[in-house]
Backbone as numpy.savetxt, mean C-alpha at the origin, in Angstrom:
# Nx Ny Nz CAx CAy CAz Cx Cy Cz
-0.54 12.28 18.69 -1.77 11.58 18.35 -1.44 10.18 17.82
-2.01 8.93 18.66 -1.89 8.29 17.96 -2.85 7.48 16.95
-2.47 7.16 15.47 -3.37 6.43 14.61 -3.14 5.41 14.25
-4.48 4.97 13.76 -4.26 3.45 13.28 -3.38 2.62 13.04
-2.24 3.21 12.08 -1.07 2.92 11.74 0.45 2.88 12.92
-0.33 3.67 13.66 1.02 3.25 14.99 0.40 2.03 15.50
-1.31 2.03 15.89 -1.79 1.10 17.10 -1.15 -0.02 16.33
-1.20 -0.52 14.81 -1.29 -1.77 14.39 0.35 -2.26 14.15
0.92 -1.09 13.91 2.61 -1.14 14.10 2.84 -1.55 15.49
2.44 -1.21 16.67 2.95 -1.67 17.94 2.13 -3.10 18.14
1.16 -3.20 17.96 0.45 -4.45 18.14 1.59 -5.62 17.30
2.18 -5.52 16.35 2.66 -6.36 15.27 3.99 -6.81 15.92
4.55 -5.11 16.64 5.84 -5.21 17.14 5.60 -5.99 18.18
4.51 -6.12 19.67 4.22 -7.13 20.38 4.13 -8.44 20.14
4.06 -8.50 18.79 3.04 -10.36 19.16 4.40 -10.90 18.24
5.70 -9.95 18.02 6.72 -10.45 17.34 6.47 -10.67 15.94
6.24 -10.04 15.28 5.91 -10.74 13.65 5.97 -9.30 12.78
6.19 -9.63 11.43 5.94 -8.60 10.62 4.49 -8.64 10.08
4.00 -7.53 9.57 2.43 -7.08 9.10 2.71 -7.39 7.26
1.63 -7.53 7.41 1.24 -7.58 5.58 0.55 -6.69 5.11
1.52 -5.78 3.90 0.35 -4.99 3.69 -0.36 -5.06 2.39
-1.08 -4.90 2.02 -1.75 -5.77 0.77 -2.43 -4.74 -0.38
-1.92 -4.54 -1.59 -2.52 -3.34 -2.30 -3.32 -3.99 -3.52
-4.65 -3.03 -3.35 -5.82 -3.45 -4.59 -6.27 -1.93 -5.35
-6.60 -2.32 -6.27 -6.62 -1.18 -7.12 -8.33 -0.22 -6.65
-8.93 0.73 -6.34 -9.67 0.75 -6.23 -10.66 0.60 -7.46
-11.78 -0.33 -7.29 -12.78 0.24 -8.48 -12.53 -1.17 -9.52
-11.94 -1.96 -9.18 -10.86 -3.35 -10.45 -11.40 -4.04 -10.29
-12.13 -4.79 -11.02 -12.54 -4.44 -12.33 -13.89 -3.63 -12.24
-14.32 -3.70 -10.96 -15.82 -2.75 -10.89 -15.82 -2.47 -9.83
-16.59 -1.32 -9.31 -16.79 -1.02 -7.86 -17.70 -2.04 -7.09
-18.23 -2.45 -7.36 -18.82 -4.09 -6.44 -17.70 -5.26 -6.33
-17.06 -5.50 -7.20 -16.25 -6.73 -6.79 -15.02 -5.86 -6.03
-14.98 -4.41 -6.57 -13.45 -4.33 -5.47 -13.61 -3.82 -3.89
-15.07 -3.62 -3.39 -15.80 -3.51 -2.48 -15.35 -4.55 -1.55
-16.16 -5.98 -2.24 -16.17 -6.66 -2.15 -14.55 -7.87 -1.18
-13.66 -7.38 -2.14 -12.13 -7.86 -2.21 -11.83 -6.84 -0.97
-11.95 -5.02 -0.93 -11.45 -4.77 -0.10 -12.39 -4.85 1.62
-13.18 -5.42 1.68 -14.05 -6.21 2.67 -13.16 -7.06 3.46
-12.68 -8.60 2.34 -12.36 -9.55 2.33 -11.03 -9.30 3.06
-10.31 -8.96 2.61 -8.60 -8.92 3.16 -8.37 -8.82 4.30
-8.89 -8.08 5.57 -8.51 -7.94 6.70 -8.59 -10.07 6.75
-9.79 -10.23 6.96 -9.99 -12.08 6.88 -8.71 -12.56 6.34
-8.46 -12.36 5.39 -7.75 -13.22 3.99 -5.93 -13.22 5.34
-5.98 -11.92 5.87 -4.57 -12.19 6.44 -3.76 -10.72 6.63
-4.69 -9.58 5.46 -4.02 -8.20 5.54 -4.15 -7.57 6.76
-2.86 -6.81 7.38 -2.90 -6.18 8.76 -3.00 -4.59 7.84
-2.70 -3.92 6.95 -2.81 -2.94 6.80 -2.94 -2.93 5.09
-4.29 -1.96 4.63 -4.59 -2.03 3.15 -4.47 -0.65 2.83
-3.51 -1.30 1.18 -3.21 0.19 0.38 -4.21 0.43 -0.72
-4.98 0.87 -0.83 -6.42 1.15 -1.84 -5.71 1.97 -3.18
-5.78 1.92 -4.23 -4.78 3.05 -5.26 -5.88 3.39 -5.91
-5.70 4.78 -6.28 -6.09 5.56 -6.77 -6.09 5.51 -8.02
-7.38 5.43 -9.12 -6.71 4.99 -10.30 -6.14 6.43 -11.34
-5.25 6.39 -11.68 -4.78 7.20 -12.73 -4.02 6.57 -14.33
-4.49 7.79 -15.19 -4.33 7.19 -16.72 -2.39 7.22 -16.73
-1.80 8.32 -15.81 -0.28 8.39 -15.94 0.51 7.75 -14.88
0.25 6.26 -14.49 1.38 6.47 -13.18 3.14 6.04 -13.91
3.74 6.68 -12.28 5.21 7.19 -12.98 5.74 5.18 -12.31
5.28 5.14 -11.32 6.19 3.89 -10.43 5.51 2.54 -10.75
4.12 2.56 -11.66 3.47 1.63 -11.47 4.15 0.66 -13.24
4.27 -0.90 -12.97 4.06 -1.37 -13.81 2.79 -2.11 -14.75
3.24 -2.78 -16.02 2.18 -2.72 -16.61 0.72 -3.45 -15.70
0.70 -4.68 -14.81 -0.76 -4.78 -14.37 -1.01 -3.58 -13.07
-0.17 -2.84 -12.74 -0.88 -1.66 -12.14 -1.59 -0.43 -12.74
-1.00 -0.44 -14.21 -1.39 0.50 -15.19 -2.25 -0.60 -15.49
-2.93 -1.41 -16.10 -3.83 -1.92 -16.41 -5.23 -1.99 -15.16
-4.87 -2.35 -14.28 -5.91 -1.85 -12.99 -6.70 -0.65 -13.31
-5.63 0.26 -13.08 -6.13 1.65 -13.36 -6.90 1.87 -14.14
-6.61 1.65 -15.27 -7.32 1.67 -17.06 -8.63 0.90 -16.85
-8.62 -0.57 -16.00 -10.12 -0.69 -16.13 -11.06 -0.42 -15.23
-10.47 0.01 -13.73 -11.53 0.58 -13.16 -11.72 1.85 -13.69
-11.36 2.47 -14.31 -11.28 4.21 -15.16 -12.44 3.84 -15.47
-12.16 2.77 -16.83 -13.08 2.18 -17.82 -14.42 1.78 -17.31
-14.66 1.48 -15.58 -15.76 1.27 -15.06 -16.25 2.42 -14.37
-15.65 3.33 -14.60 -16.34 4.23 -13.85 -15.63 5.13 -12.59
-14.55 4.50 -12.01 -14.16 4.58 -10.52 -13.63 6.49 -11.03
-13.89 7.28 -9.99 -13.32 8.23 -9.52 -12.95 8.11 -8.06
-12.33 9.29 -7.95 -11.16 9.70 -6.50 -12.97 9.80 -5.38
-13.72 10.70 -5.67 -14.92 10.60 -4.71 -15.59 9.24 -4.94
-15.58 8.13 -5.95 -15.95 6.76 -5.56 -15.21 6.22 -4.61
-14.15 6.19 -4.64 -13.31 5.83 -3.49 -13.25 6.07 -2.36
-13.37 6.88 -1.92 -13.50 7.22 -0.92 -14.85 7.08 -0.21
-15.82 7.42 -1.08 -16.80 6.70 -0.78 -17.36 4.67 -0.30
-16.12 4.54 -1.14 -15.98 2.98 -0.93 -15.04 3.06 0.40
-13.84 3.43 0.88 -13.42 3.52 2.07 -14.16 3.59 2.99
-15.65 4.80 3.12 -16.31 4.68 4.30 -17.51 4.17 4.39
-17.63 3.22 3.49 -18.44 1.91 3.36 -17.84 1.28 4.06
-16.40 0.79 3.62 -15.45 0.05 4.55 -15.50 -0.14 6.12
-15.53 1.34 6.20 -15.14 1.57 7.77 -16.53 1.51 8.87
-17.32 1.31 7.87 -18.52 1.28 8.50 -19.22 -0.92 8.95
-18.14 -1.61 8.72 -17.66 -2.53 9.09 -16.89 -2.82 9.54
-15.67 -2.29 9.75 -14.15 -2.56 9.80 -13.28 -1.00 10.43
-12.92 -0.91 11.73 -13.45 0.33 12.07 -11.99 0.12 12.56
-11.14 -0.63 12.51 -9.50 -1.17 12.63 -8.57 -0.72 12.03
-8.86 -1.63 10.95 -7.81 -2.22 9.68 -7.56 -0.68 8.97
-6.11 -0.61 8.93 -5.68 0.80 8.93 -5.95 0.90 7.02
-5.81 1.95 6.54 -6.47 2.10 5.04 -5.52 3.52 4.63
-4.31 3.01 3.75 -3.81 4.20 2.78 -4.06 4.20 1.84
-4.09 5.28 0.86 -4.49 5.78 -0.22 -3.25 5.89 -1.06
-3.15 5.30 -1.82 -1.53 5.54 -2.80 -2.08 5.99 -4.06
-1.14 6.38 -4.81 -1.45 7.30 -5.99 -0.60 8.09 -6.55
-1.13 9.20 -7.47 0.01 10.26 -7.84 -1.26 11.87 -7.24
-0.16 12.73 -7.83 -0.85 14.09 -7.00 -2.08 14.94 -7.92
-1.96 14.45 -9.40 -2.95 14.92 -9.86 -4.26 14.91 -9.58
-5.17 13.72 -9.37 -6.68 13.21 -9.26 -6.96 14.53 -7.76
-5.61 14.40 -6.54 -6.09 14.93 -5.72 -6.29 16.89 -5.95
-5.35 17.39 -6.35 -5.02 18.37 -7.42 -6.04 19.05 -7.74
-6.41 18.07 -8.72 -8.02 18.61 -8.96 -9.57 18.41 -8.41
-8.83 17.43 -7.20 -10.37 17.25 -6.52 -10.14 18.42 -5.42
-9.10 18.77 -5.22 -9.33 20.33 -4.52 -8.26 19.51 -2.62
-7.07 20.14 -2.59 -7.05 19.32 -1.40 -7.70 19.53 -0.38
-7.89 21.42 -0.09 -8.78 20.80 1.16 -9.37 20.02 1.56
-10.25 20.12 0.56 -11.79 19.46 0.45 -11.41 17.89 0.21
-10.46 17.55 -0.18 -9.62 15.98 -0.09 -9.81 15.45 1.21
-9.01 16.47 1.26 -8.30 16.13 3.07 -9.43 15.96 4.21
-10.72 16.98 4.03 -11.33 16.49 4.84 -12.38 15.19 4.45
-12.45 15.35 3.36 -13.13 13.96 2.67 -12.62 12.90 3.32
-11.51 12.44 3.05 -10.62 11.64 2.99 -10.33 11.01 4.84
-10.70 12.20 5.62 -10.27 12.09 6.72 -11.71 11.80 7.26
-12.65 11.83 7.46 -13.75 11.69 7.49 -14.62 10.37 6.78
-13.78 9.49 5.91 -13.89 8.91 5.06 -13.39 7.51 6.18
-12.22 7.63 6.73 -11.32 6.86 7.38 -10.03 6.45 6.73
-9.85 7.16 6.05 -8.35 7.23 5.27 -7.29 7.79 6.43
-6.22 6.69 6.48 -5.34 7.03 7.29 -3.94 7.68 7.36
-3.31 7.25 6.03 -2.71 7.83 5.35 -2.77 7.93 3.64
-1.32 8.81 3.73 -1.45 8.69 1.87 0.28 8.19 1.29
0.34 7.95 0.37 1.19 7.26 -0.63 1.18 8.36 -1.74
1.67 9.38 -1.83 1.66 10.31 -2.93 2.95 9.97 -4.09
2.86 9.30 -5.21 4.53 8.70 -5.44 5.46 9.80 -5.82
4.65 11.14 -6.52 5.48 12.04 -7.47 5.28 13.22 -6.46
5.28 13.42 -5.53 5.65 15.13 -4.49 6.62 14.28 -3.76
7.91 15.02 -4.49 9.20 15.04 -3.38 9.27 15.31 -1.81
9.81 15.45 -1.10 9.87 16.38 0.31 10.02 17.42 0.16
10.57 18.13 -1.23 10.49 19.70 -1.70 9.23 20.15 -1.78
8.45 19.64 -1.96 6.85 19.68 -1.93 6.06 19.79 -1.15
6.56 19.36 -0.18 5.93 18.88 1.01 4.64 20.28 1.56
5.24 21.38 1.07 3.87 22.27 1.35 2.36 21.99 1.01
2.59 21.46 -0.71 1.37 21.12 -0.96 0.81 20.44 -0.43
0.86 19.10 -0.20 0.31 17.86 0.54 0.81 17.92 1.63
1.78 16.92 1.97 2.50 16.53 2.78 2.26 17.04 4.55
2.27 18.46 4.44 2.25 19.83 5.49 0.24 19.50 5.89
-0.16 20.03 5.29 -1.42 19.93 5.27 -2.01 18.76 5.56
-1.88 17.32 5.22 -2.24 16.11 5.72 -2.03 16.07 6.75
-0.81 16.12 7.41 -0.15 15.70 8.86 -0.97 16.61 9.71
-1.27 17.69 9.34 -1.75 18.94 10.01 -3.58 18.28 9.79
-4.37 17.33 9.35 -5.37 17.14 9.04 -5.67 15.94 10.32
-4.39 15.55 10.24 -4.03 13.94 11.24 -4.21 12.59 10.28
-3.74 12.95 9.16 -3.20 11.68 8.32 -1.93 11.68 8.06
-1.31 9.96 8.33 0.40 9.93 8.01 0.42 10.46 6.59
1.76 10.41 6.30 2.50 10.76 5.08 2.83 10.01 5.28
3.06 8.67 4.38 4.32 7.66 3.68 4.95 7.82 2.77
6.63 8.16 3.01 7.46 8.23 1.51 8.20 7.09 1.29
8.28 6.92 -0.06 9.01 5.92 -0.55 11.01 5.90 -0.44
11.42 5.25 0.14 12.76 5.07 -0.42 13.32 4.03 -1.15
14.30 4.20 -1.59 14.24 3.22 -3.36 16.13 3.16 -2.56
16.57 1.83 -3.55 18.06 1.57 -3.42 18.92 2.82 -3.86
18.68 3.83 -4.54 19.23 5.00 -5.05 19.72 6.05 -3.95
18.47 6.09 -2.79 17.92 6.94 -1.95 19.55 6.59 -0.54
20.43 7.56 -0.75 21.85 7.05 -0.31 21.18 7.67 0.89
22.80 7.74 1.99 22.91 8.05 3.37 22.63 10.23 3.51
22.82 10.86 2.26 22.96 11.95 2.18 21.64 12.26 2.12
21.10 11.76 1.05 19.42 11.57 0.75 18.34 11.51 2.03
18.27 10.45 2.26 17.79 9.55 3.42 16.82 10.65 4.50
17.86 11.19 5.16 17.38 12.29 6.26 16.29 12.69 5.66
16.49 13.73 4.35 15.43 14.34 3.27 13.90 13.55 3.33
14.29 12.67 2.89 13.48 12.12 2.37 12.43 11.29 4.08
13.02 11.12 4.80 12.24 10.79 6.25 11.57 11.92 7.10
12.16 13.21 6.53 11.40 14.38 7.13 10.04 14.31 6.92
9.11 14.55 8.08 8.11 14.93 7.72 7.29 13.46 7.22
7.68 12.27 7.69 7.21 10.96 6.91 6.71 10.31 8.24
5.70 9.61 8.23 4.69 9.37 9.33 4.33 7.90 9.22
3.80 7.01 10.18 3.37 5.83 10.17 4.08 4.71 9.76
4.38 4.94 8.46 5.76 3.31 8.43 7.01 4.33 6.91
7.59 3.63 6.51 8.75 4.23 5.58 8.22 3.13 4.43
7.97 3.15 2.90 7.78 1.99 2.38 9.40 2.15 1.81
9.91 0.87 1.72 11.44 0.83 1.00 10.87 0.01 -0.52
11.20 0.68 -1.52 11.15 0.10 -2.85 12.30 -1.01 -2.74
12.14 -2.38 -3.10 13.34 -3.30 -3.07 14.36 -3.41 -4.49
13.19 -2.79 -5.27 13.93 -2.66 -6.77 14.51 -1.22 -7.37
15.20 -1.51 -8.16 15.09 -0.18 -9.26 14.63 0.45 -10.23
13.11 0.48 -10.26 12.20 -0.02 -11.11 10.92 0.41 -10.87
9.79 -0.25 -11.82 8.74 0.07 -11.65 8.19 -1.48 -10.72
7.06 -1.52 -10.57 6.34 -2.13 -9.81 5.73 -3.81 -10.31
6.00 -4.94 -10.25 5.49 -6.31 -10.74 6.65 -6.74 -11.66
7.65 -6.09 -11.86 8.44 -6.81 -12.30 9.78 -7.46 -11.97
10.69 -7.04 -11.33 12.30 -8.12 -10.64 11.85 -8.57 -9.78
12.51 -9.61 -8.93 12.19 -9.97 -7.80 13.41 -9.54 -7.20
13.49 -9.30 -6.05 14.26 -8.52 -5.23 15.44 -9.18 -4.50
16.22 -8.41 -4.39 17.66 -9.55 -4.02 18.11 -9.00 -2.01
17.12 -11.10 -1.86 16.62 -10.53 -0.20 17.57 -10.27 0.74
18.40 -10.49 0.45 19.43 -10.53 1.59 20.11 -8.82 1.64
19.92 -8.36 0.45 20.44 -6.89 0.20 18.94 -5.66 0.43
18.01 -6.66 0.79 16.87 -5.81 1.31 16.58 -5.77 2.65
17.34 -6.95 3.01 17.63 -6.87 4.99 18.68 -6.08 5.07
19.16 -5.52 4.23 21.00 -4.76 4.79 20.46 -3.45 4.40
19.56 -3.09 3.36 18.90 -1.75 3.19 17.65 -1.47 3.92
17.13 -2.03 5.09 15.88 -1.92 6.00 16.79 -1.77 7.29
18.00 -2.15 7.41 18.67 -2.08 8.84 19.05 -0.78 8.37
19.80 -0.29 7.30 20.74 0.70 7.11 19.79 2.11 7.34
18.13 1.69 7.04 16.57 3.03 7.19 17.23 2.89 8.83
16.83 1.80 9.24 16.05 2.03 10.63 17.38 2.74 11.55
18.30 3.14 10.68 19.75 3.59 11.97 19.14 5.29 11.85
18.15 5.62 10.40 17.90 6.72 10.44 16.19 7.36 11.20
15.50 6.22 11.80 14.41 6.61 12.10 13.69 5.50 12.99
13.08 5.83 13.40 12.45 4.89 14.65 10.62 4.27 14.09
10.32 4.89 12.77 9.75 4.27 12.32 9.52 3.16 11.69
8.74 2.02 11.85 8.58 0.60 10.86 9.13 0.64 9.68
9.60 0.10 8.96 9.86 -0.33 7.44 9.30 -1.22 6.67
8.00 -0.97 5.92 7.95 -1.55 5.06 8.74 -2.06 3.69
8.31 -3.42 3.15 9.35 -3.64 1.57 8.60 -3.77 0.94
8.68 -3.65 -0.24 7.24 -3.97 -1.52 8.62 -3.46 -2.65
7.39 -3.85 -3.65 7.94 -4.22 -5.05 8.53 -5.59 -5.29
8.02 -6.28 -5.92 8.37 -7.78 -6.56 8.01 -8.56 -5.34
7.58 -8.84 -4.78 7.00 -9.71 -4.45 5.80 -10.47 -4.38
5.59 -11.59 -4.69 5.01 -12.72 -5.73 4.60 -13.59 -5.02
5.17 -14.27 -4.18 4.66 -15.31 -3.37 4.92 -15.26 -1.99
4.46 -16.71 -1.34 4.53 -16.76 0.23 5.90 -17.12 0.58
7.13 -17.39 -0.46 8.21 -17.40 0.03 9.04 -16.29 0.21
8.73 -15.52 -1.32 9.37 -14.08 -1.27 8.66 -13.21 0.27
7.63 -13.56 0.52 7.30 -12.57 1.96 7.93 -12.78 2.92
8.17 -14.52 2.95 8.40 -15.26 4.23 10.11 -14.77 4.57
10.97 -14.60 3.29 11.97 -14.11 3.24 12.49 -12.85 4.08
11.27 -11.24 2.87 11.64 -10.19 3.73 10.93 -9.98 4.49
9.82 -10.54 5.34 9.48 -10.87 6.88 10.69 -10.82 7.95
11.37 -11.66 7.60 12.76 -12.13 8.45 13.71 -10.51 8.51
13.17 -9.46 8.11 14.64 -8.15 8.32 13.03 -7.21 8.24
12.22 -7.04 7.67 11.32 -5.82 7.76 10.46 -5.99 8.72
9.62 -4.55 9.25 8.54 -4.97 9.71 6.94 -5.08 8.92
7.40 -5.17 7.72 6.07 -5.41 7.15 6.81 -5.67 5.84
5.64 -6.63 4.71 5.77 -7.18 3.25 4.53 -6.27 2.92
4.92 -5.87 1.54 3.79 -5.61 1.01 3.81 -5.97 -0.64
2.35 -6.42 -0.69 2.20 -7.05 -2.05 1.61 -6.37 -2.82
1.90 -6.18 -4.33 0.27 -5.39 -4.79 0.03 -6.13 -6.19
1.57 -6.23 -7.20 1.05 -6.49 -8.49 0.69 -8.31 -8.43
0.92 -8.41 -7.87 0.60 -10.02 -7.70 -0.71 -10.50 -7.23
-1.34 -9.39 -6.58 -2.78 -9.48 -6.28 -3.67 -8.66 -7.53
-3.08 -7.96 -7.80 -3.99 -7.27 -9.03 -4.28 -7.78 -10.35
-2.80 -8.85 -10.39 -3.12 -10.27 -11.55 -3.64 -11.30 -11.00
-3.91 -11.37 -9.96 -4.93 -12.21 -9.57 -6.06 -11.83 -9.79
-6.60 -10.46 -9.98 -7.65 -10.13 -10.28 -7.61 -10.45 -11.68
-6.93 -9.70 -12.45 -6.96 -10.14 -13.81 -7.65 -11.38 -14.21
-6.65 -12.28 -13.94 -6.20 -13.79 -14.31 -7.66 -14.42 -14.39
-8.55 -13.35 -13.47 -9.98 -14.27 -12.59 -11.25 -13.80 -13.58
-10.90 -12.84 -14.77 -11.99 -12.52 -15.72 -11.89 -13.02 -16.92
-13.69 -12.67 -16.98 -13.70 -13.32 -18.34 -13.58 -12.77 -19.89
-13.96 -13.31 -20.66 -13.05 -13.46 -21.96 -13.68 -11.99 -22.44
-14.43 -11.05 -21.81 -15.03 -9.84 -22.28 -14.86 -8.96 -20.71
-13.69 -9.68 -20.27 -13.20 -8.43 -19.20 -13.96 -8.38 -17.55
-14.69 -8.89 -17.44 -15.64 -8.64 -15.61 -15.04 -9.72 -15.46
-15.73 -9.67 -14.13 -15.74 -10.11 -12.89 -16.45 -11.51 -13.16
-15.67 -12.38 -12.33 -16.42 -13.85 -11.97 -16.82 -13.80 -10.77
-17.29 -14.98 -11.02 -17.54 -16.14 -9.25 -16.24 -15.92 -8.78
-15.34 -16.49 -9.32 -13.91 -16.56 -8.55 -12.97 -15.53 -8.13
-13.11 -14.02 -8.85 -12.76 -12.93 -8.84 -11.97 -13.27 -7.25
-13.05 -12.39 -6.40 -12.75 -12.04 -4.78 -11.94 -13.62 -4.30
-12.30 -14.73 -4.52 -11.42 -15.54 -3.76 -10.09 -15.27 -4.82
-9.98 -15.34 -5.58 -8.46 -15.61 -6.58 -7.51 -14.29 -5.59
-7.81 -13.55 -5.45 -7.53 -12.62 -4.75 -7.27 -13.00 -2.70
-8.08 -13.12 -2.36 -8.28 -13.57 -0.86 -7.20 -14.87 -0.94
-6.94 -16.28 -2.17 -6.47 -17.15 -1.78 -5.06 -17.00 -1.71
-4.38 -16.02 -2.52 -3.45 -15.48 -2.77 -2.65 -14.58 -1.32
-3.60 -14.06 -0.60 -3.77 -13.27 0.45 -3.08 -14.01 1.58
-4.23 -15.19 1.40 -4.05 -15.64 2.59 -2.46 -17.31 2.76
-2.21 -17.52 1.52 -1.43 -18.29 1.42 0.28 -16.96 1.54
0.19 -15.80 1.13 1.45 -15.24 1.60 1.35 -14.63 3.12
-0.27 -14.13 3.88 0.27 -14.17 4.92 0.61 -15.48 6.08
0.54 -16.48 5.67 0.63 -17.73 6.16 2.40 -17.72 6.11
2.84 -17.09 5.13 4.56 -16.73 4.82 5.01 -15.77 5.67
4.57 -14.67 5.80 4.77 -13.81 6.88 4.40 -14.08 7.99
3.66 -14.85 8.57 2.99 -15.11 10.06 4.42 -15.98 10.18
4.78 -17.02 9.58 5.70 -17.87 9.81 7.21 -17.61 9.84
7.27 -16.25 9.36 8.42 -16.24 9.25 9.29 -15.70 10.95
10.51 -15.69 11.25 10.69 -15.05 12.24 11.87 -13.73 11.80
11.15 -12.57 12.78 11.62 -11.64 12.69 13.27 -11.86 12.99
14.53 -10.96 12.27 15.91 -10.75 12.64 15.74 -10.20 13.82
16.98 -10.79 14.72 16.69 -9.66 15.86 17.51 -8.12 15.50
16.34 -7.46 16.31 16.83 -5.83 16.34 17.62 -5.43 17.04
């Protein structure tokens, strides 16, 4: 079967270029402006959007991803707002591929079946689960794929040649590679050792490679553009949201562009950059 996430992976692999993938918190700072923002992005330059799930414990996220969380909580957002906002989405935008990242609790208790077909029905294409290992894989993992949504697992610089296999079993649509050792918005990543750890994935799988973590601007993309097939941004857009409220916390006028301008000035870095050859 193929989904969204292959069509837009082979389309990307045709026209020669790496994809951008672009992560917003769902619900940040309110469910109208992040509506709004996740509207905007396909425009702004995003080829594929990661929507997050907000939770009070994440394990990978740093502090403005834990702060996201905390204030769409604080506004209200649940796992069925979201998703509900996804097929608002899709009811414009019937393309632009849409994962769900997160941890396994919110889904846990929203019941997975009943997730899964939500979720799938919703236009959710894949998921980003950070804390179910591949030992796990019964709970989620098995059951999604079996629903016809990818699984994306993370591999991190830790994640050796012994590891690796493990951890690609059972992993669908693209591979995200963590560039750091760390949580999320804080090092910036050392690029030349993130092109030698995206060649060293792809000897194990024929799937895309995404990179994310620390990346900040249109140079850092334009960089690992040049060895991945996709950049992905998130804490750098989510302080853009920040950065864009006011002195009692909402949403401005400027909110959605501070966000979109940000968007569209790093995929202008990735459009430009040229792929290593394979």
């Amino acid at each position: 079967m193929t989904t969204r996430l292959d069509t837009r992976f082979a389309d990307l692999a045709r026209a020669g270029r790496a994809g951008l993938v672009t992560y917003v918190m769902a619900g940040d700072p309110d469910r109208e402006t992040a509506r709004a923002i996740l509207q905007a992005l396909p425009g702004a330059g995003a080829d594929v959007i990661e929507f997050g799930m907000p939770f009070t414990d994440p394990m990978a996220d740093g502090p403005s991803i834990q702060a996201a969380g905390l204030r769409a909580l604080g506004a209200g957002q649940t796992l069925r707002k979201t998703l509900e906002d996804i097929a608002w989405f899709r009811a414009s935008d019937p393309t632009t591929p849409i994962v769900l990242m997160g941890y396994y609790n919110p889904i846990y208790i929203y019941g997975v079946e009943k997730f899964l077909v939500d979720a799938k029905a919703a236009g959710v294409d894949g998921l980003i689960v950070v804390d179910l290992p591949p030992e796990e894989d019964e709970e989620l993992c098995l059951p999604a794929l079996k629903a016809g949504l990818n699984f994306i697992r993370l591999a991190t610089p830790t994640t050796d040649d012994k590891r690796l296999p493990k951890v690609l079993q059972n992993t669908s649509g693209f591979v995200y590679y963590v560039s750091i050792t760390g949580i999320t918005g804080m090092a910036t990543p050392d690029f030349g050792q993130t092109a030698s750890a995206v060649a060293r994935i792809k000897k194990h799988t024929s799937l895309p490679v995404a990179v994310g973590f620390g990346v900040k601007n249109a140079d850092h993309a334009s960089a690992v553009a040049r060895g991945a097939d996709a950049v992905v941004v998130g804490s750098a857009l989510v302080d853009q949201v920040k950065g864009s409220l006011d002195a009692s916390g909402k949403a401005t006028a400027g909110t959605v562009s501070a966000v979109t301008d940000l968007v569209s000035s790093i995929s202008a870095g990735v459009r430009g950059a040229r792929k290593a050859a394979e």
